[in-house]
PDB file of C-alpha atoms in Angstrom:
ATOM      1  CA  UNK A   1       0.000   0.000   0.000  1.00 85.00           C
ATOM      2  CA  UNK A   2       1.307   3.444  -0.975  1.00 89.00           C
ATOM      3  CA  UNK A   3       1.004   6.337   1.868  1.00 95.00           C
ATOM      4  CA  UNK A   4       0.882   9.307   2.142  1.00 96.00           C
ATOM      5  CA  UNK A   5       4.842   9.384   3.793  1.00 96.00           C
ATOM      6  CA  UNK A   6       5.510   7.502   0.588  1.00 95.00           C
ATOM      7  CA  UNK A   7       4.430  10.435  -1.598  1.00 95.00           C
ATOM      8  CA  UNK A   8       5.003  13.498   0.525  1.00 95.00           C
ATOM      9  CA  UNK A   9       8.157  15.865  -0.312  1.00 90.00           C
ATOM     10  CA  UNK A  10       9.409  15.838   3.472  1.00 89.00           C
ATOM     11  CA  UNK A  11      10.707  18.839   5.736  1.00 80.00           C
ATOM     12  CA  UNK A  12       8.002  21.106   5.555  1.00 85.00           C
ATOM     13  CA  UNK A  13       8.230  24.176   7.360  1.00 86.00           C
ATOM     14  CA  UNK A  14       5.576  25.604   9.904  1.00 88.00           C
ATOM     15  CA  UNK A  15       5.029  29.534   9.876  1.00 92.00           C
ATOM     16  CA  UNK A  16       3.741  30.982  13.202  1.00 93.00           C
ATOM     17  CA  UNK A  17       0.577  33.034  12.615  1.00 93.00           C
ATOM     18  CA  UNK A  18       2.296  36.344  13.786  1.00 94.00           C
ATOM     19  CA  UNK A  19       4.979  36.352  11.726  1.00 95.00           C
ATOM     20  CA  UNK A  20       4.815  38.759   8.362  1.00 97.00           C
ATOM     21  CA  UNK A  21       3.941  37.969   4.975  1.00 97.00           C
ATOM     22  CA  UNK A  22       7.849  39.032   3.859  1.00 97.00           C
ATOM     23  CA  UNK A  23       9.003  36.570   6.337  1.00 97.00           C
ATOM     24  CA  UNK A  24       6.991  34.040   4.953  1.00 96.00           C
ATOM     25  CA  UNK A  25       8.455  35.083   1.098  1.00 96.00           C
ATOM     26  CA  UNK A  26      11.481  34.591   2.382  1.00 97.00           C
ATOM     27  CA  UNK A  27      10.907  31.169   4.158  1.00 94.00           C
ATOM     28  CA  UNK A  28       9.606  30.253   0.884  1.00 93.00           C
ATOM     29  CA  UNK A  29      12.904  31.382  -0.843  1.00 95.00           C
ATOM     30  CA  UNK A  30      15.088  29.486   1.441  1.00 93.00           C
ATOM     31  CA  UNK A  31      13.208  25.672   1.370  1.00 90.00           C
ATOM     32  CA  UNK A  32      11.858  26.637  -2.696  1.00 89.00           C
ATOM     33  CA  UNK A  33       8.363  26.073  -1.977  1.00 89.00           C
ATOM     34  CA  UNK A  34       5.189  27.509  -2.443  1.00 90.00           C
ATOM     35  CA  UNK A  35       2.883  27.177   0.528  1.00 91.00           C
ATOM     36  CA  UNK A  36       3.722  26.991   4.817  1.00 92.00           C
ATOM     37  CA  UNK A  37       0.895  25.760   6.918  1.00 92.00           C
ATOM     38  CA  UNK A  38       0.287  28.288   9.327  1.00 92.00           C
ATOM     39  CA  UNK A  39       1.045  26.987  13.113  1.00 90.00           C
ATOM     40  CA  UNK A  40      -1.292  28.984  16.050  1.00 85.00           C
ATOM     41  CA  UNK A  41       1.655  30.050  18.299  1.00 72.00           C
ATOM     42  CA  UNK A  42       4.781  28.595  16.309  1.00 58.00           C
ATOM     43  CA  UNK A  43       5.190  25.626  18.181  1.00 57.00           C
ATOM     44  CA  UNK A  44       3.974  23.294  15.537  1.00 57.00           C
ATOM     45  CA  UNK A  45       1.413  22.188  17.693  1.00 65.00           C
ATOM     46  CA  UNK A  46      -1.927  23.374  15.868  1.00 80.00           C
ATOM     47  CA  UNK A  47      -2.442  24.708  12.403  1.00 86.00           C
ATOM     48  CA  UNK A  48      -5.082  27.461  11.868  1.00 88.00           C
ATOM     49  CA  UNK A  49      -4.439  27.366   8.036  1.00 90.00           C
ATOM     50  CA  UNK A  50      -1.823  27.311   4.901  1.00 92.00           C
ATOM     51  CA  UNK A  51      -1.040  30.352   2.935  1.00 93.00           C
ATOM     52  CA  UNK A  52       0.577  30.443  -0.811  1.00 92.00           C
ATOM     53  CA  UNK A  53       2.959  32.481  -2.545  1.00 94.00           C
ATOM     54  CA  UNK A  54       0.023  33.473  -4.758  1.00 93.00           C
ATOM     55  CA  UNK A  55      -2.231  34.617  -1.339  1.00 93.00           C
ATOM     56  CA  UNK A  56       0.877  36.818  -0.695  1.00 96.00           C
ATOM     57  CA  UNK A  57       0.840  38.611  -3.956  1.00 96.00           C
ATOM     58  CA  UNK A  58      -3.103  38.198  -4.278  1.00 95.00           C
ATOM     59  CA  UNK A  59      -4.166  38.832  -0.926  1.00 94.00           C
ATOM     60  CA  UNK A  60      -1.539  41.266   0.331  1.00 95.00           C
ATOM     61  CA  UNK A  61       0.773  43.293  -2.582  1.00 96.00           C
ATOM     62  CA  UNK A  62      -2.343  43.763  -5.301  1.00 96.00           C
ATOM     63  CA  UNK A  63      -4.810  44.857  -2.686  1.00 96.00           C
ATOM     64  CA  UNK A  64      -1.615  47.598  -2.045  1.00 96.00           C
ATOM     65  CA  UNK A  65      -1.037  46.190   1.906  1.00 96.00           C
ATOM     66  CA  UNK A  66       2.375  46.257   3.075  1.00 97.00           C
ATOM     67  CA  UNK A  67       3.655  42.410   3.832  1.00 97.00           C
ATOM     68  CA  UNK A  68       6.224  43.937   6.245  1.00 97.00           C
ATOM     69  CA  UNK A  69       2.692  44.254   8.418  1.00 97.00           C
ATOM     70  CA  UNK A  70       0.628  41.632   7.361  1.00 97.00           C
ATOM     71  CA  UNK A  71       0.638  38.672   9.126  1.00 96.00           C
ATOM     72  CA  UNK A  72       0.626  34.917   8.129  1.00 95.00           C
ATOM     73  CA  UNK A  73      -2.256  34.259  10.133  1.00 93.00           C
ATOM     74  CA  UNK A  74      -4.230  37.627   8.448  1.00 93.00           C
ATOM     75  CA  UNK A  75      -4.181  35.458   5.573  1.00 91.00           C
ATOM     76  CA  UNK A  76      -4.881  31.796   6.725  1.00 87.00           C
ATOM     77  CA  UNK A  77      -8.186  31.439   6.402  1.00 76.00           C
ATOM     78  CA  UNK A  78     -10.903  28.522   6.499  1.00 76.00           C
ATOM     79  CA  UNK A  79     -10.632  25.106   7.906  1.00 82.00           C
ATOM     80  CA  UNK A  80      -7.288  23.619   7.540  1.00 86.00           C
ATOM     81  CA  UNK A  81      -6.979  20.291   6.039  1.00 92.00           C
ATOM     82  CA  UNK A  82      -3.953  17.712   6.464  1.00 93.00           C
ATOM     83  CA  UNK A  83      -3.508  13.709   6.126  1.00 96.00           C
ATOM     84  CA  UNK A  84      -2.288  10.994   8.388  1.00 96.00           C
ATOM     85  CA  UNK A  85       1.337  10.071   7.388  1.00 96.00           C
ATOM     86  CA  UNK A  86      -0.205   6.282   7.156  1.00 97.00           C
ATOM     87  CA  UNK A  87      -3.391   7.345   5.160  1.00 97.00           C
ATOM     88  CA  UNK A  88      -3.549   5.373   2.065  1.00 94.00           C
ATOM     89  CA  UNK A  89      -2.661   7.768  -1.365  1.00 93.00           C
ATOM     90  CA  UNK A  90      -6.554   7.386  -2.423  1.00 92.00           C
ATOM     91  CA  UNK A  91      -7.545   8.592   0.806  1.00 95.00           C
ATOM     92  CA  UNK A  92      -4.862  11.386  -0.100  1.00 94.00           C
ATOM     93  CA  UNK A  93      -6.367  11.944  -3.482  1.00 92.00           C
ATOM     94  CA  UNK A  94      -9.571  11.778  -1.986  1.00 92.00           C
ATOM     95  CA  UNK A  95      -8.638  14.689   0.336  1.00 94.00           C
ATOM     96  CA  UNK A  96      -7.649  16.787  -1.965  1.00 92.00           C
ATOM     97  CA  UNK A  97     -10.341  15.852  -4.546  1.00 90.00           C
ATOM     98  CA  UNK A  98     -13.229  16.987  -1.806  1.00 90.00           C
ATOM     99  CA  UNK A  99     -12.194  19.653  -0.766  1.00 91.00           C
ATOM    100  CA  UNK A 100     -10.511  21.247  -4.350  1.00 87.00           C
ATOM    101  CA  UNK A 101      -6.947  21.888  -2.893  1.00 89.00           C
ATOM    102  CA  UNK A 102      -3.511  21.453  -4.257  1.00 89.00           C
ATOM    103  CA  UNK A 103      -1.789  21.134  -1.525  1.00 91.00           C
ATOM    104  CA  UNK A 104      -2.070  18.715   1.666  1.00 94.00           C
ATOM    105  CA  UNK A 105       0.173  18.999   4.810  1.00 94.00           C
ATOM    106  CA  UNK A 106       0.900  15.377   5.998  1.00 95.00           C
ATOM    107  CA  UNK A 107       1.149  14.772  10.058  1.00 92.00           C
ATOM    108  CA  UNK A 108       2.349  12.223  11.842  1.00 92.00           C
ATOM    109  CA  UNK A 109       1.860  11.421  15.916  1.00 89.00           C
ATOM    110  CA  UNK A 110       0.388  15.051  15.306  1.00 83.00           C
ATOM    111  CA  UNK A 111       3.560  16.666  13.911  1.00 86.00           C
ATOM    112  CA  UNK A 112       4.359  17.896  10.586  1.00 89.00           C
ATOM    113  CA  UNK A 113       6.983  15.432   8.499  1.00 92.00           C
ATOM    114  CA  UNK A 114       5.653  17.265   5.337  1.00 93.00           C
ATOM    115  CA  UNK A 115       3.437  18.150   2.312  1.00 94.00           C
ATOM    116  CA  UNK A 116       2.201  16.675  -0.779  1.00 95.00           C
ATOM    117  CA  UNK A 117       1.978  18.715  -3.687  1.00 91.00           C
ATOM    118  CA  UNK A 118       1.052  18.321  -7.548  1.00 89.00           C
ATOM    119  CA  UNK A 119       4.384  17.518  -8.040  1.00 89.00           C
ATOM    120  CA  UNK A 120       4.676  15.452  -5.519  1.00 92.00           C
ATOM    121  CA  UNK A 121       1.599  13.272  -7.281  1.00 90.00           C
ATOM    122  CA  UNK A 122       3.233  13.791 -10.769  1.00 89.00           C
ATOM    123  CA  UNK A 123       5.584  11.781  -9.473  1.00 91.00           C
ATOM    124  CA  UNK A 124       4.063   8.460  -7.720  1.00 89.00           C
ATOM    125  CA  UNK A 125       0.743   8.253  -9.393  1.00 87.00           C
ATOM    126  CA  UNK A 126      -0.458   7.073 -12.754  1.00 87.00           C
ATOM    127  CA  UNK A 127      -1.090   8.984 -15.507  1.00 89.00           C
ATOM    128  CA  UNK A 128      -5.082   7.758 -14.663  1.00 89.00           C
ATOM    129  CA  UNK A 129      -4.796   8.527 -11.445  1.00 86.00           C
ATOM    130  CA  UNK A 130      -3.101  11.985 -11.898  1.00 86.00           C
ATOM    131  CA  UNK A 131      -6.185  12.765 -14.866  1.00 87.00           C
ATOM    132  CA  UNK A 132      -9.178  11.917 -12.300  1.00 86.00           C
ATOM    133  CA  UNK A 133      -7.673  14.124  -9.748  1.00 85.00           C
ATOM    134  CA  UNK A 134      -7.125  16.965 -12.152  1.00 85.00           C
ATOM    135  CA  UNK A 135     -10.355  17.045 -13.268  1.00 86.00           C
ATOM    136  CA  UNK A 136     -11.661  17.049 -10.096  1.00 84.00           C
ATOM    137  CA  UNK A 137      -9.438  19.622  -8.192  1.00 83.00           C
ATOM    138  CA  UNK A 138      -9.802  22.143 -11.291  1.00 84.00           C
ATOM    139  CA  UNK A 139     -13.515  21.687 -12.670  1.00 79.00           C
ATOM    140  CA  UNK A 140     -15.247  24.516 -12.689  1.00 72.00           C
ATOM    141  CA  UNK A 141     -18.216  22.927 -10.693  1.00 63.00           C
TER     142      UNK A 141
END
């Protein structure tokens, strides 16, 4: 059985919720990724959401608010969503497929050991599998 540990790109990064927006950029620089879940007090101990390179320049820089004052947790917004290290990659795709995100943070004995992206599918998953998620994640339903 393949799992989500199996699939995930490992060392993921928490952000605390009070840190900035350009801290976050920069976090992003340093690992080369494009999304931190967002932690409640920076102990990695409860998310409160995930925020994207593209809800920095989205939801902070176009709307013309400074990301020097900003803050991570400004921005994470909804329910958060993760997966089990041990859940099963349909129950992964499944996740994903639901709830129409591209990106899943994957926790283990309720840490973070890191996140599964589209590439991160690209690479484990059939072309099949990899088509039925697409269409799902991106319909316009």
């Amino acid at each position: 059985m393949t799992t989500a540990k199996d699939i995930m790109h490992s060392g993921a990064r928490w952000i605390p919720a009070h840190e900035t927006l350009d801290r976050a950029a920069q976090l992003m620089r340093e690992h080369n990724v494009g999304a931190l879940p967002v932690s409640a007090n920076g102990d990695s101990d409860r998310m409160v959401g995930i925020i994207t390179d593209r809800d920095i320049v989205v939801g902070c820089v176009a709307k013309g608010h400074d990301p020097a004052k900003v803050t991570a947790g400004d921005l994470a917004q909804g329910t958060p969503r993760w997966i089990e290290a041990d859940a099963d990659v349909n129950a992964v795709l499944e996740e994903m497929q639901n709830h129409r995100i591209r990106r899943l943070p994957v926790v283990e004995n309720k840490k973070l050991v890191g996140m599964i992206s589209e590439a991160d599918l690209a690479q484990h998953l059939t072309e099949e599998q990899i088509a039925a998620w697409a269409e799902k994640v991106y319909s316009r339903s």
